[in-house]
């Protein structure tokens, strides 16, 4: 019997992959990697290279070095307003929409009545594209036929919510936050459902209030969710394009870096090299925000 058991144990050793298994693994891993290289990293590296050239997409490519960046920073009026607006998007979604989504998740996690209905209603805007949200914003904030002016009874002296450059950026941010809040709410609600109830019970036994329990016990356990939400917030803010383009093509107070990239690459000028330089700036800003945030969160996680 010991000899038989030894033979069985030997047979149960690590299974060797057959050539067929290796082929299947190679296909399942190789196709996504190739698609990622072709659709993501290929265009990214091409944009970086083209940003140092002058090319209209048809003729010869001429190397100009950093001239595109010099022009961009010193002699391209829409650039700095677009940078400020993108930073404002990050700040507004991060400091207003994200905390509000967390608040809604905490309230729904308490098991209020009709919580399923509230979840569905608040999440509904997430399934809409930002272009559709832009059209909805026009229906609400339009100067002559908008619902907001009708509610405020401003027919005689209507407020131009989307035409006034001092107001339209805030109206658009409210519309974008309406969509972003539902997304954040669902993520945090899933995180709250995974929190061990015994942690809350132990905090209550120690005399901690509900607020203290949340900030000192619950919120630290949501660190993985915080990382995901932070990255998504930055990406959503910096890649914003559809909503402003649907309203006024990203002009008159709604300039964004993504719109400037589109205007230069596929616009009448077809300045692909210059548009690529703007895209590289947007990529650098995005990576700067995301890498800094991830490093801080991961350091905090190790210390905890």
PDB file of C-alpha atoms in Angstrom:
ATOM      1  CA  UNK A   1       0.000   0.000   0.000  1.00  0.00           C
ATOM      2  CA  UNK A   2       2.718   2.618   0.747  1.00  0.00           C
ATOM      3  CA  UNK A   3       4.232   1.942  -2.678  1.00  0.00           C
ATOM      4  CA  UNK A   4       0.861   2.458  -4.384  1.00  0.00           C
ATOM      5  CA  UNK A   5       0.238   5.706  -2.474  1.00  0.00           C
ATOM      6  CA  UNK A   6       3.683   6.966  -3.475  1.00  0.00           C
ATOM      7  CA  UNK A   7       2.951   6.229  -7.122  1.00  0.00           C
ATOM      8  CA  UNK A   8      -0.391   8.051  -6.893  1.00  0.00           C
ATOM      9  CA  UNK A   9       1.263  11.062  -5.244  1.00  0.00           C
ATOM     10  CA  UNK A  10       3.833  11.065  -8.005  1.00  0.00           C
ATOM     11  CA  UNK A  11       1.105  11.056 -10.626  1.00  0.00           C
ATOM     12  CA  UNK A  12      -0.599  13.980  -8.901  1.00  0.00           C
ATOM     13  CA  UNK A  13       2.436  16.220  -9.434  1.00  0.00           C
ATOM     14  CA  UNK A  14       2.349  19.464 -11.428  1.00  0.00           C
ATOM     15  CA  UNK A  15       0.459  19.054 -14.659  1.00  0.00           C
ATOM     16  CA  UNK A  16       2.491  19.781 -17.750  1.00  0.00           C
ATOM     17  CA  UNK A  17       0.925  21.907 -20.442  1.00  0.00           C
ATOM     18  CA  UNK A  18       0.520  20.239 -23.795  1.00  0.00           C
ATOM     19  CA  UNK A  19       1.275  22.036 -27.028  1.00  0.00           C
ATOM     20  CA  UNK A  20      -2.462  22.562 -27.459  1.00  0.00           C
ATOM     21  CA  UNK A  21      -2.741  24.180 -24.013  1.00  0.00           C
ATOM     22  CA  UNK A  22       0.153  26.507 -24.819  1.00  0.00           C
ATOM     23  CA  UNK A  23      -1.455  27.430 -28.147  1.00  0.00           C
ATOM     24  CA  UNK A  24      -4.765  28.269 -26.454  1.00  0.00           C
ATOM     25  CA  UNK A  25      -3.025  30.349 -23.762  1.00  0.00           C
ATOM     26  CA  UNK A  26      -0.992  32.102 -26.427  1.00  0.00           C
ATOM     27  CA  UNK A  27      -4.117  32.998 -28.388  1.00  0.00           C
ATOM     28  CA  UNK A  28      -6.094  34.117 -25.321  1.00  0.00           C
ATOM     29  CA  UNK A  29      -3.241  36.306 -24.067  1.00  0.00           C
ATOM     30  CA  UNK A  30      -1.707  37.265 -27.380  1.00  0.00           C
ATOM     31  CA  UNK A  31      -4.813  38.727 -29.029  1.00  0.00           C
ATOM     32  CA  UNK A  32      -5.607  41.172 -26.164  1.00  0.00           C
ATOM     33  CA  UNK A  33      -1.936  42.199 -25.956  1.00  0.00           C
ATOM     34  CA  UNK A  34      -1.745  42.800 -29.706  1.00  0.00           C
ATOM     35  CA  UNK A  35      -4.996  44.777 -29.644  1.00  0.00           C
ATOM     36  CA  UNK A  36      -3.707  46.843 -26.739  1.00  0.00           C
ATOM     37  CA  UNK A  37      -0.466  47.574 -28.567  1.00  0.00           C
ATOM     38  CA  UNK A  38      -2.254  48.377 -31.821  1.00  0.00           C
ATOM     39  CA  UNK A  39      -5.078  50.500 -30.433  1.00  0.00           C
ATOM     40  CA  UNK A  40      -3.521  52.101 -27.341  1.00  0.00           C
ATOM     41  CA  UNK A  41       0.250  52.148 -27.222  1.00  0.00           C
ATOM     42  CA  UNK A  42       0.801  52.330 -30.971  1.00  0.00           C
ATOM     43  CA  UNK A  43      -1.186  55.566 -31.442  1.00  0.00           C
ATOM     44  CA  UNK A  44       0.279  56.933 -28.206  1.00  0.00           C
ATOM     45  CA  UNK A  45       3.860  56.475 -29.345  1.00  0.00           C
ATOM     46  CA  UNK A  46       2.951  57.749 -32.812  1.00  0.00           C
ATOM     47  CA  UNK A  47       1.456  60.908 -31.287  1.00  0.00           C
ATOM     48  CA  UNK A  48       4.585  61.506 -29.245  1.00  0.00           C
ATOM     49  CA  UNK A  49       6.711  61.197 -32.364  1.00  0.00           C
ATOM     50  CA  UNK A  50       4.409  63.348 -34.517  1.00  0.00           C
ATOM     51  CA  UNK A  51       4.356  66.083 -31.867  1.00  0.00           C
ATOM     52  CA  UNK A  52       7.886  67.023 -32.962  1.00  0.00           C
ATOM     53  CA  UNK A  53       6.905  67.324 -36.615  1.00  0.00           C
ATOM     54  CA  UNK A  54       4.918  69.516 -38.967  1.00  0.00           C
ATOM     55  CA  UNK A  55       2.491  67.371 -40.962  1.00  0.00           C
ATOM     56  CA  UNK A  56      -0.900  67.976 -42.556  1.00  0.00           C
ATOM     57  CA  UNK A  57      -1.698  64.286 -42.958  1.00  0.00           C
ATOM     58  CA  UNK A  58      -1.055  64.219 -46.705  1.00  0.00           C
ATOM     59  CA  UNK A  59       2.294  65.744 -47.614  1.00  0.00           C
ATOM     60  CA  UNK A  60       5.772  65.099 -46.311  1.00  0.00           C
ATOM     61  CA  UNK A  61       6.552  65.027 -42.606  1.00  0.00           C
ATOM     62  CA  UNK A  62       8.955  67.784 -41.555  1.00  0.00           C
ATOM     63  CA  UNK A  63      10.881  67.624 -38.277  1.00  0.00           C
ATOM     64  CA  UNK A  64      10.466  70.831 -36.253  1.00  0.00           C
ATOM     65  CA  UNK A  65      11.748  69.735 -32.835  1.00  0.00           C
ATOM     66  CA  UNK A  66      10.064  71.499 -29.947  1.00  0.00           C
ATOM     67  CA  UNK A  67       8.622  74.325 -32.048  1.00  0.00           C
ATOM     68  CA  UNK A  68       5.086  72.953 -31.629  1.00  0.00           C
ATOM     69  CA  UNK A  69       5.443  73.084 -27.846  1.00  0.00           C
ATOM     70  CA  UNK A  70       6.890  76.593 -27.936  1.00  0.00           C
ATOM     71  CA  UNK A  71       3.944  77.786 -30.031  1.00  0.00           C
ATOM     72  CA  UNK A  72       1.525  75.938 -27.806  1.00  0.00           C
ATOM     73  CA  UNK A  73       2.756  77.516 -24.576  1.00  0.00           C
ATOM     74  CA  UNK A  74       3.438  81.024 -25.852  1.00  0.00           C
ATOM     75  CA  UNK A  75       1.380  81.770 -28.973  1.00  0.00           C
ATOM     76  CA  UNK A  76      -1.844  79.726 -28.886  1.00  0.00           C
ATOM     77  CA  UNK A  77      -4.556  81.672 -27.005  1.00  0.00           C
ATOM     78  CA  UNK A  78      -7.041  78.784 -26.417  1.00  0.00           C
ATOM     79  CA  UNK A  79      -4.441  76.607 -24.690  1.00  0.00           C
ATOM     80  CA  UNK A  80      -4.241  78.079 -21.179  1.00  0.00           C
ATOM     81  CA  UNK A  81      -8.028  78.543 -20.817  1.00  0.00           C
ATOM     82  CA  UNK A  82      -8.395  74.879 -21.793  1.00  0.00           C
ATOM     83  CA  UNK A  83      -5.812  73.862 -19.178  1.00  0.00           C
ATOM     84  CA  UNK A  84      -7.650  75.854 -16.496  1.00  0.00           C
ATOM     85  CA  UNK A  85     -10.967  74.287 -17.475  1.00  0.00           C
ATOM     86  CA  UNK A  86      -9.555  70.763 -17.338  1.00  0.00           C
ATOM     87  CA  UNK A  87      -8.100  71.423 -13.884  1.00  0.00           C
ATOM     88  CA  UNK A  88     -11.477  72.841 -12.848  1.00  0.00           C
ATOM     89  CA  UNK A  89     -13.146  69.649 -14.057  1.00  0.00           C
ATOM     90  CA  UNK A  90     -10.808  67.544 -11.924  1.00  0.00           C
ATOM     91  CA  UNK A  91     -11.389  69.746  -8.864  1.00  0.00           C
ATOM     92  CA  UNK A  92     -15.177  69.875  -9.257  1.00  0.00           C
ATOM     93  CA  UNK A  93     -15.671  66.155  -9.866  1.00  0.00           C
ATOM     94  CA  UNK A  94     -13.167  65.264  -7.149  1.00  0.00           C
ATOM     95  CA  UNK A  95     -14.308  67.713  -4.471  1.00  0.00           C
ATOM     96  CA  UNK A  96     -18.054  67.935  -5.175  1.00  0.00           C
ATOM     97  CA  UNK A  97     -19.412  65.034  -7.224  1.00  0.00           C
ATOM     98  CA  UNK A  98     -17.307  62.288  -5.622  1.00  0.00           C
ATOM     99  CA  UNK A  99     -18.073  63.188  -1.966  1.00  0.00           C
ATOM    100  CA  UNK A 100     -21.760  63.541  -2.874  1.00  0.00           C
ATOM    101  CA  UNK A 101     -21.708  60.082  -4.437  1.00  0.00           C
ATOM    102  CA  UNK A 102     -20.116  58.724  -1.256  1.00  0.00           C
ATOM    103  CA  UNK A 103     -22.819  60.409   0.837  1.00  0.00           C
ATOM    104  CA  UNK A 104     -25.562  58.820  -1.258  1.00  0.00           C
ATOM    105  CA  UNK A 105     -23.888  55.421  -0.936  1.00  0.00           C
ATOM    106  CA  UNK A 106     -23.727  55.746   2.860  1.00  0.00           C
ATOM    107  CA  UNK A 107     -27.399  56.709   3.053  1.00  0.00           C
ATOM    108  CA  UNK A 108     -28.483  53.833   0.805  1.00  0.00           C
ATOM    109  CA  UNK A 109     -26.295  51.383   2.740  1.00  0.00           C
ATOM    110  CA  UNK A 110     -28.384  52.051   5.829  1.00  0.00           C
ATOM    111  CA  UNK A 111     -31.291  50.229   4.185  1.00  0.00           C
ATOM    112  CA  UNK A 112     -33.754  53.054   3.688  1.00  0.00           C
ATOM    113  CA  UNK A 113     -37.109  52.236   2.146  1.00  0.00           C
ATOM    114  CA  UNK A 114     -37.220  51.996  -1.637  1.00  0.00           C
ATOM    115  CA  UNK A 115     -33.410  51.828  -1.724  1.00  0.00           C
ATOM    116  CA  UNK A 116     -33.528  49.729  -4.916  1.00  0.00           C
ATOM    117  CA  UNK A 117     -35.583  52.398  -6.628  1.00  0.00           C
ATOM    118  CA  UNK A 118     -33.185  55.134  -5.512  1.00  0.00           C
ATOM    119  CA  UNK A 119     -30.186  53.136  -6.708  1.00  0.00           C
ATOM    120  CA  UNK A 120     -31.713  52.608 -10.136  1.00  0.00           C
ATOM    121  CA  UNK A 121     -32.763  56.246 -10.443  1.00  0.00           C
ATOM    122  CA  UNK A 122     -29.399  57.647  -9.378  1.00  0.00           C
ATOM    123  CA  UNK A 123     -27.470  55.202 -11.534  1.00  0.00           C
ATOM    124  CA  UNK A 124     -29.571  55.798 -14.650  1.00  0.00           C
ATOM    125  CA  UNK A 125     -27.496  58.788 -15.914  1.00  0.00           C
ATOM    126  CA  UNK A 126     -24.388  56.573 -15.984  1.00  0.00           C
ATOM    127  CA  UNK A 127     -25.765  54.535 -18.888  1.00  0.00           C
ATOM    128  CA  UNK A 128     -26.092  57.745 -20.919  1.00  0.00           C
ATOM    129  CA  UNK A 129     -23.169  59.017 -22.966  1.00  0.00           C
ATOM    130  CA  UNK A 130     -21.849  62.485 -22.200  1.00  0.00           C
ATOM    131  CA  UNK A 131     -23.134  63.597 -25.610  1.00  0.00           C
ATOM    132  CA  UNK A 132     -26.684  62.723 -24.546  1.00  0.00           C
ATOM    133  CA  UNK A 133     -26.076  64.494 -21.238  1.00  0.00           C
ATOM    134  CA  UNK A 134     -25.014  67.533 -23.271  1.00  0.00           C
ATOM    135  CA  UNK A 135     -28.282  67.501 -25.213  1.00  0.00           C
ATOM    136  CA  UNK A 136     -30.225  67.176 -21.954  1.00  0.00           C
ATOM    137  CA  UNK A 137     -28.268  70.145 -20.574  1.00  0.00           C
ATOM    138  CA  UNK A 138     -29.349  72.167 -23.595  1.00  0.00           C
ATOM    139  CA  UNK A 139     -32.997  71.336 -22.907  1.00  0.00           C
ATOM    140  CA  UNK A 140     -32.613  72.507 -19.315  1.00  0.00           C
ATOM    141  CA  UNK A 141     -30.271  75.494 -19.646  1.00  0.00           C
ATOM    142  CA  UNK A 142     -31.210  76.855 -23.067  1.00  0.00           C
ATOM    143  CA  UNK A 143     -31.753  80.619 -23.065  1.00  0.00           C
ATOM    144  CA  UNK A 144     -35.049  80.792 -24.931  1.00  0.00           C
ATOM    145  CA  UNK A 145     -36.696  77.401 -24.450  1.00  0.00           C
ATOM    146  CA  UNK A 146     -34.869  75.966 -21.473  1.00  0.00           C
ATOM    147  CA  UNK A 147     -36.721  74.430 -18.554  1.00  0.00           C
ATOM    148  CA  UNK A 148     -34.708  76.348 -15.947  1.00  0.00           C
ATOM    149  CA  UNK A 149     -35.671  79.791 -17.254  1.00  0.00           C
ATOM    150  CA  UNK A 150     -39.275  78.635 -17.491  1.00  0.00           C
ATOM    151  CA  UNK A 151     -39.247  77.510 -13.859  1.00  0.00           C
ATOM    152  CA  UNK A 152     -37.625  80.773 -12.761  1.00  0.00           C
ATOM    153  CA  UNK A 153     -40.141  82.772 -14.863  1.00  0.00           C
ATOM    154  CA  UNK A 154     -37.369  84.550 -16.753  1.00  0.00           C
ATOM    155  CA  UNK A 155     -39.184  84.759 -20.093  1.00  0.00           C
ATOM    156  CA  UNK A 156     -38.837  88.547 -20.316  1.00  0.00           C
ATOM    157  CA  UNK A 157     -35.163  88.643 -19.367  1.00  0.00           C
ATOM    158  CA  UNK A 158     -33.851  85.084 -19.783  1.00  0.00           C
ATOM    159  CA  UNK A 159     -30.446  84.119 -18.459  1.00  0.00           C
ATOM    160  CA  UNK A 160     -28.092  82.760 -21.111  1.00  0.00           C
ATOM    161  CA  UNK A 161     -26.812  79.855 -19.039  1.00  0.00           C
ATOM    162  CA  UNK A 162     -24.890  78.228 -21.893  1.00  0.00           C
ATOM    163  CA  UNK A 163     -23.934  81.310 -23.887  1.00  0.00           C
ATOM    164  CA  UNK A 164     -22.422  83.347 -21.060  1.00  0.00           C
ATOM    165  CA  UNK A 165     -18.773  82.232 -20.635  1.00  0.00           C
ATOM    166  CA  UNK A 166     -18.929  83.136 -16.949  1.00  0.00           C
ATOM    167  CA  UNK A 167     -21.807  80.710 -16.378  1.00  0.00           C
ATOM    168  CA  UNK A 168     -21.701  77.937 -18.967  1.00  0.00           C
ATOM    169  CA  UNK A 169     -18.712  76.069 -17.510  1.00  0.00           C
ATOM    170  CA  UNK A 170     -20.563  75.687 -14.194  1.00  0.00           C
ATOM    171  CA  UNK A 171     -23.745  74.500 -15.874  1.00  0.00           C
ATOM    172  CA  UNK A 172     -21.797  71.901 -17.821  1.00  0.00           C
ATOM    173  CA  UNK A 173     -19.994  70.788 -14.678  1.00  0.00           C
ATOM    174  CA  UNK A 174     -23.337  70.284 -12.932  1.00  0.00           C
ATOM    175  CA  UNK A 175     -24.529  68.134 -15.827  1.00  0.00           C
ATOM    176  CA  UNK A 176     -21.302  66.093 -15.820  1.00  0.00           C
ATOM    177  CA  UNK A 177     -21.453  65.723 -12.024  1.00  0.00           C
ATOM    178  CA  UNK A 178     -25.026  64.414 -12.325  1.00  0.00           C
ATOM    179  CA  UNK A 179     -23.663  61.494 -14.331  1.00  0.00           C
ATOM    180  CA  UNK A 180     -20.463  61.027 -12.328  1.00  0.00           C
ATOM    181  CA  UNK A 181     -22.243  60.934  -8.963  1.00  0.00           C
ATOM    182  CA  UNK A 182     -24.225  57.816  -9.856  1.00  0.00           C
ATOM    183  CA  UNK A 183     -21.074  55.991 -10.928  1.00  0.00           C
ATOM    184  CA  UNK A 184     -19.260  56.860  -7.715  1.00  0.00           C
ATOM    185  CA  UNK A 185     -22.305  55.913  -5.642  1.00  0.00           C
ATOM    186  CA  UNK A 186     -22.415  52.377  -7.068  1.00  0.00           C
ATOM    187  CA  UNK A 187     -18.681  51.835  -6.511  1.00  0.00           C
ATOM    188  CA  UNK A 188     -18.802  52.995  -2.906  1.00  0.00           C
ATOM    189  CA  UNK A 189     -22.023  51.101  -2.249  1.00  0.00           C
ATOM    190  CA  UNK A 190     -20.328  47.884  -3.359  1.00  0.00           C
ATOM    191  CA  UNK A 191     -17.395  48.705  -1.068  1.00  0.00           C
ATOM    192  CA  UNK A 192     -19.644  49.422   1.901  1.00  0.00           C
ATOM    193  CA  UNK A 193     -21.414  46.091   1.468  1.00  0.00           C
ATOM    194  CA  UNK A 194     -18.066  44.321   1.907  1.00  0.00           C
ATOM    195  CA  UNK A 195     -17.161  46.046   5.192  1.00  0.00           C
ATOM    196  CA  UNK A 196     -17.141  43.582   8.100  1.00  0.00           C
ATOM    197  CA  UNK A 197     -20.096  44.445  10.412  1.00  0.00           C
ATOM    198  CA  UNK A 198     -18.065  43.339  13.429  1.00  0.00           C
ATOM    199  CA  UNK A 199     -15.797  46.360  12.941  1.00  0.00           C
ATOM    200  CA  UNK A 200     -18.741  48.707  13.342  1.00  0.00           C
ATOM    201  CA  UNK A 201     -19.994  46.746  16.367  1.00  0.00           C
ATOM    202  CA  UNK A 202     -16.573  46.907  18.028  1.00  0.00           C
ATOM    203  CA  UNK A 203     -16.400  50.661  17.439  1.00  0.00           C
ATOM    204  CA  UNK A 204     -19.887  51.122  18.916  1.00  0.00           C
ATOM    205  CA  UNK A 205     -18.908  49.092  21.986  1.00  0.00           C
ATOM    206  CA  UNK A 206     -15.868  51.347  22.432  1.00  0.00           C
ATOM    207  CA  UNK A 207     -18.205  54.344  22.508  1.00  0.00           C
ATOM    208  CA  UNK A 208     -17.507  55.744  19.036  1.00  0.00           C
ATOM    209  CA  UNK A 209     -20.263  57.794  17.444  1.00  0.00           C
ATOM    210  CA  UNK A 210     -21.636  56.976  14.010  1.00  0.00           C
ATOM    211  CA  UNK A 211     -19.545  59.721  12.423  1.00  0.00           C
ATOM    212  CA  UNK A 212     -16.379  58.619  14.202  1.00  0.00           C
ATOM    213  CA  UNK A 213     -17.032  55.012  13.190  1.00  0.00           C
ATOM    214  CA  UNK A 214     -17.334  56.000   9.554  1.00  0.00           C
ATOM    215  CA  UNK A 215     -14.216  58.167   9.330  1.00  0.00           C
ATOM    216  CA  UNK A 216     -11.970  56.061  11.589  1.00  0.00           C
ATOM    217  CA  UNK A 217     -13.155  52.529  10.822  1.00  0.00           C
ATOM    218  CA  UNK A 218     -15.219  52.303   7.633  1.00  0.00           C
ATOM    219  CA  UNK A 219     -13.456  54.818   5.394  1.00  0.00           C
ATOM    220  CA  UNK A 220      -9.941  53.345   5.919  1.00  0.00           C
ATOM    221  CA  UNK A 221     -11.235  49.939   4.844  1.00  0.00           C
ATOM    222  CA  UNK A 222     -12.466  51.532   1.598  1.00  0.00           C
ATOM    223  CA  UNK A 223      -8.929  52.424   0.484  1.00  0.00           C
ATOM    224  CA  UNK A 224      -9.031  50.085  -2.579  1.00  0.00           C
ATOM    225  CA  UNK A 225     -12.300  51.693  -3.651  1.00  0.00           C
ATOM    226  CA  UNK A 226     -10.826  55.147  -3.053  1.00  0.00           C
ATOM    227  CA  UNK A 227      -7.997  54.331  -5.458  1.00  0.00           C
ATOM    228  CA  UNK A 228     -10.414  53.183  -8.153  1.00  0.00           C
ATOM    229  CA  UNK A 229     -12.695  56.183  -7.688  1.00  0.00           C
ATOM    230  CA  UNK A 230      -9.763  58.617  -7.720  1.00  0.00           C
ATOM    231  CA  UNK A 231      -8.351  57.238 -10.956  1.00  0.00           C
ATOM    232  CA  UNK A 232     -11.776  57.151 -12.624  1.00  0.00           C
ATOM    233  CA  UNK A 233     -12.468  60.726 -11.535  1.00  0.00           C
ATOM    234  CA  UNK A 234      -9.229  62.028 -13.049  1.00  0.00           C
ATOM    235  CA  UNK A 235      -9.759  60.093 -16.268  1.00  0.00           C
ATOM    236  CA  UNK A 236     -13.365  61.259 -16.607  1.00  0.00           C
ATOM    237  CA  UNK A 237     -12.364  64.870 -16.023  1.00  0.00           C
ATOM    238  CA  UNK A 238      -9.439  64.956 -18.425  1.00  0.00           C
ATOM    239  CA  UNK A 239     -11.048  63.021 -21.254  1.00  0.00           C
ATOM    240  CA  UNK A 240     -14.232  65.106 -21.208  1.00  0.00           C
ATOM    241  CA  UNK A 241     -15.178  65.989 -24.750  1.00  0.00           C
ATOM    242  CA  UNK A 242     -18.665  64.874 -25.797  1.00  0.00           C
ATOM    243  CA  UNK A 243     -20.713  67.133 -23.563  1.00  0.00           C
ATOM    244  CA  UNK A 244     -19.022  70.425 -24.460  1.00  0.00           C
ATOM    245  CA  UNK A 245     -18.821  69.501 -28.137  1.00  0.00           C
ATOM    246  CA  UNK A 246     -22.540  68.763 -28.183  1.00  0.00           C
ATOM    247  CA  UNK A 247     -23.308  72.165 -26.640  1.00  0.00           C
ATOM    248  CA  UNK A 248     -21.120  74.593 -28.596  1.00  0.00           C
ATOM    249  CA  UNK A 249     -18.165  72.624 -30.021  1.00  0.00           C
ATOM    250  CA  UNK A 250     -16.060  73.498 -26.990  1.00  0.00           C
ATOM    251  CA  UNK A 251     -15.880  77.246 -27.551  1.00  0.00           C
ATOM    252  CA  UNK A 252     -16.877  80.467 -25.784  1.00  0.00           C
ATOM    253  CA  UNK A 253     -15.848  79.438 -22.287  1.00  0.00           C
ATOM    254  CA  UNK A 254     -15.997  75.642 -22.697  1.00  0.00           C
ATOM    255  CA  UNK A 255     -12.527  75.060 -24.139  1.00  0.00           C
ATOM    256  CA  UNK A 256     -10.906  71.742 -23.197  1.00  0.00           C
ATOM    257  CA  UNK A 257      -7.640  70.132 -24.256  1.00  0.00           C
ATOM    258  CA  UNK A 258      -9.483  67.236 -25.877  1.00  0.00           C
ATOM    259  CA  UNK A 259     -11.435  69.683 -28.040  1.00  0.00           C
ATOM    260  CA  UNK A 260      -8.241  71.469 -29.099  1.00  0.00           C
ATOM    261  CA  UNK A 261      -6.740  68.131 -30.136  1.00  0.00           C
ATOM    262  CA  UNK A 262      -9.763  67.383 -32.304  1.00  0.00           C
ATOM    263  CA  UNK A 263      -9.876  70.868 -33.829  1.00  0.00           C
ATOM    264  CA  UNK A 264      -6.244  70.694 -34.909  1.00  0.00           C
ATOM    265  CA  UNK A 265      -6.101  67.091 -36.107  1.00  0.00           C
ATOM    266  CA  UNK A 266      -9.399  66.704 -37.966  1.00  0.00           C
ATOM    267  CA  UNK A 267     -10.296  70.365 -38.423  1.00  0.00           C
ATOM    268  CA  UNK A 268      -9.823  72.419 -41.562  1.00  0.00           C
ATOM    269  CA  UNK A 269      -6.208  73.240 -40.666  1.00  0.00           C
ATOM    270  CA  UNK A 270      -5.179  69.545 -40.288  1.00  0.00           C
ATOM    271  CA  UNK A 271      -2.182  70.404 -38.128  1.00  0.00           C
ATOM    272  CA  UNK A 272      -1.550  66.845 -37.011  1.00  0.00           C
ATOM    273  CA  UNK A 273       1.843  67.598 -35.506  1.00  0.00           C
ATOM    274  CA  UNK A 274       0.516  70.504 -33.463  1.00  0.00           C
ATOM    275  CA  UNK A 275      -2.571  68.562 -32.399  1.00  0.00           C
ATOM    276  CA  UNK A 276      -0.336  65.667 -31.343  1.00  0.00           C
ATOM    277  CA  UNK A 277       1.631  68.067 -29.138  1.00  0.00           C
ATOM    278  CA  UNK A 278      -1.599  69.023 -27.352  1.00  0.00           C
ATOM    279  CA  UNK A 279      -2.430  65.329 -26.973  1.00  0.00           C
ATOM    280  CA  UNK A 280       0.985  64.682 -25.418  1.00  0.00           C
ATOM    281  CA  UNK A 281       0.417  67.508 -22.933  1.00  0.00           C
ATOM    282  CA  UNK A 282      -2.961  65.989 -22.032  1.00  0.00           C
ATOM    283  CA  UNK A 283      -1.337  62.562 -21.627  1.00  0.00           C
ATOM    284  CA  UNK A 284       1.386  64.016 -19.386  1.00  0.00           C
ATOM    285  CA  UNK A 285      -1.127  65.829 -17.188  1.00  0.00           C
ATOM    286  CA  UNK A 286      -3.251  62.669 -16.901  1.00  0.00           C
ATOM    287  CA  UNK A 287      -0.303  60.485 -15.945  1.00  0.00           C
ATOM    288  CA  UNK A 288       0.919  63.116 -13.493  1.00  0.00           C
ATOM    289  CA  UNK A 289      -2.404  63.164 -11.637  1.00  0.00           C
ATOM    290  CA  UNK A 290      -2.895  59.403 -11.691  1.00  0.00           C
ATOM    291  CA  UNK A 291       0.656  58.359 -10.758  1.00  0.00           C
ATOM    292  CA  UNK A 292       0.827  60.892  -7.915  1.00  0.00           C
ATOM    293  CA  UNK A 293      -2.530  59.759  -6.552  1.00  0.00           C
ATOM    294  CA  UNK A 294      -1.647  56.059  -6.784  1.00  0.00           C
ATOM    295  CA  UNK A 295       1.722  56.556  -5.079  1.00  0.00           C
ATOM    296  CA  UNK A 296       0.109  58.465  -2.203  1.00  0.00           C
ATOM    297  CA  UNK A 297      -2.640  55.870  -1.770  1.00  0.00           C
ATOM    298  CA  UNK A 298      -0.259  52.917  -1.908  1.00  0.00           C
ATOM    299  CA  UNK A 299       2.080  54.554   0.606  1.00  0.00           C
ATOM    300  CA  UNK A 300      -0.876  55.196   2.887  1.00  0.00           C
ATOM    301  CA  UNK A 301      -1.943  51.560   2.514  1.00  0.00           C
ATOM    302  CA  UNK A 302       1.511  50.289   3.538  1.00  0.00           C
ATOM    303  CA  UNK A 303       1.620  52.590   6.563  1.00  0.00           C
ATOM    304  CA  UNK A 304      -1.836  51.423   7.593  1.00  0.00           C
TER     305      UNK A 304
END
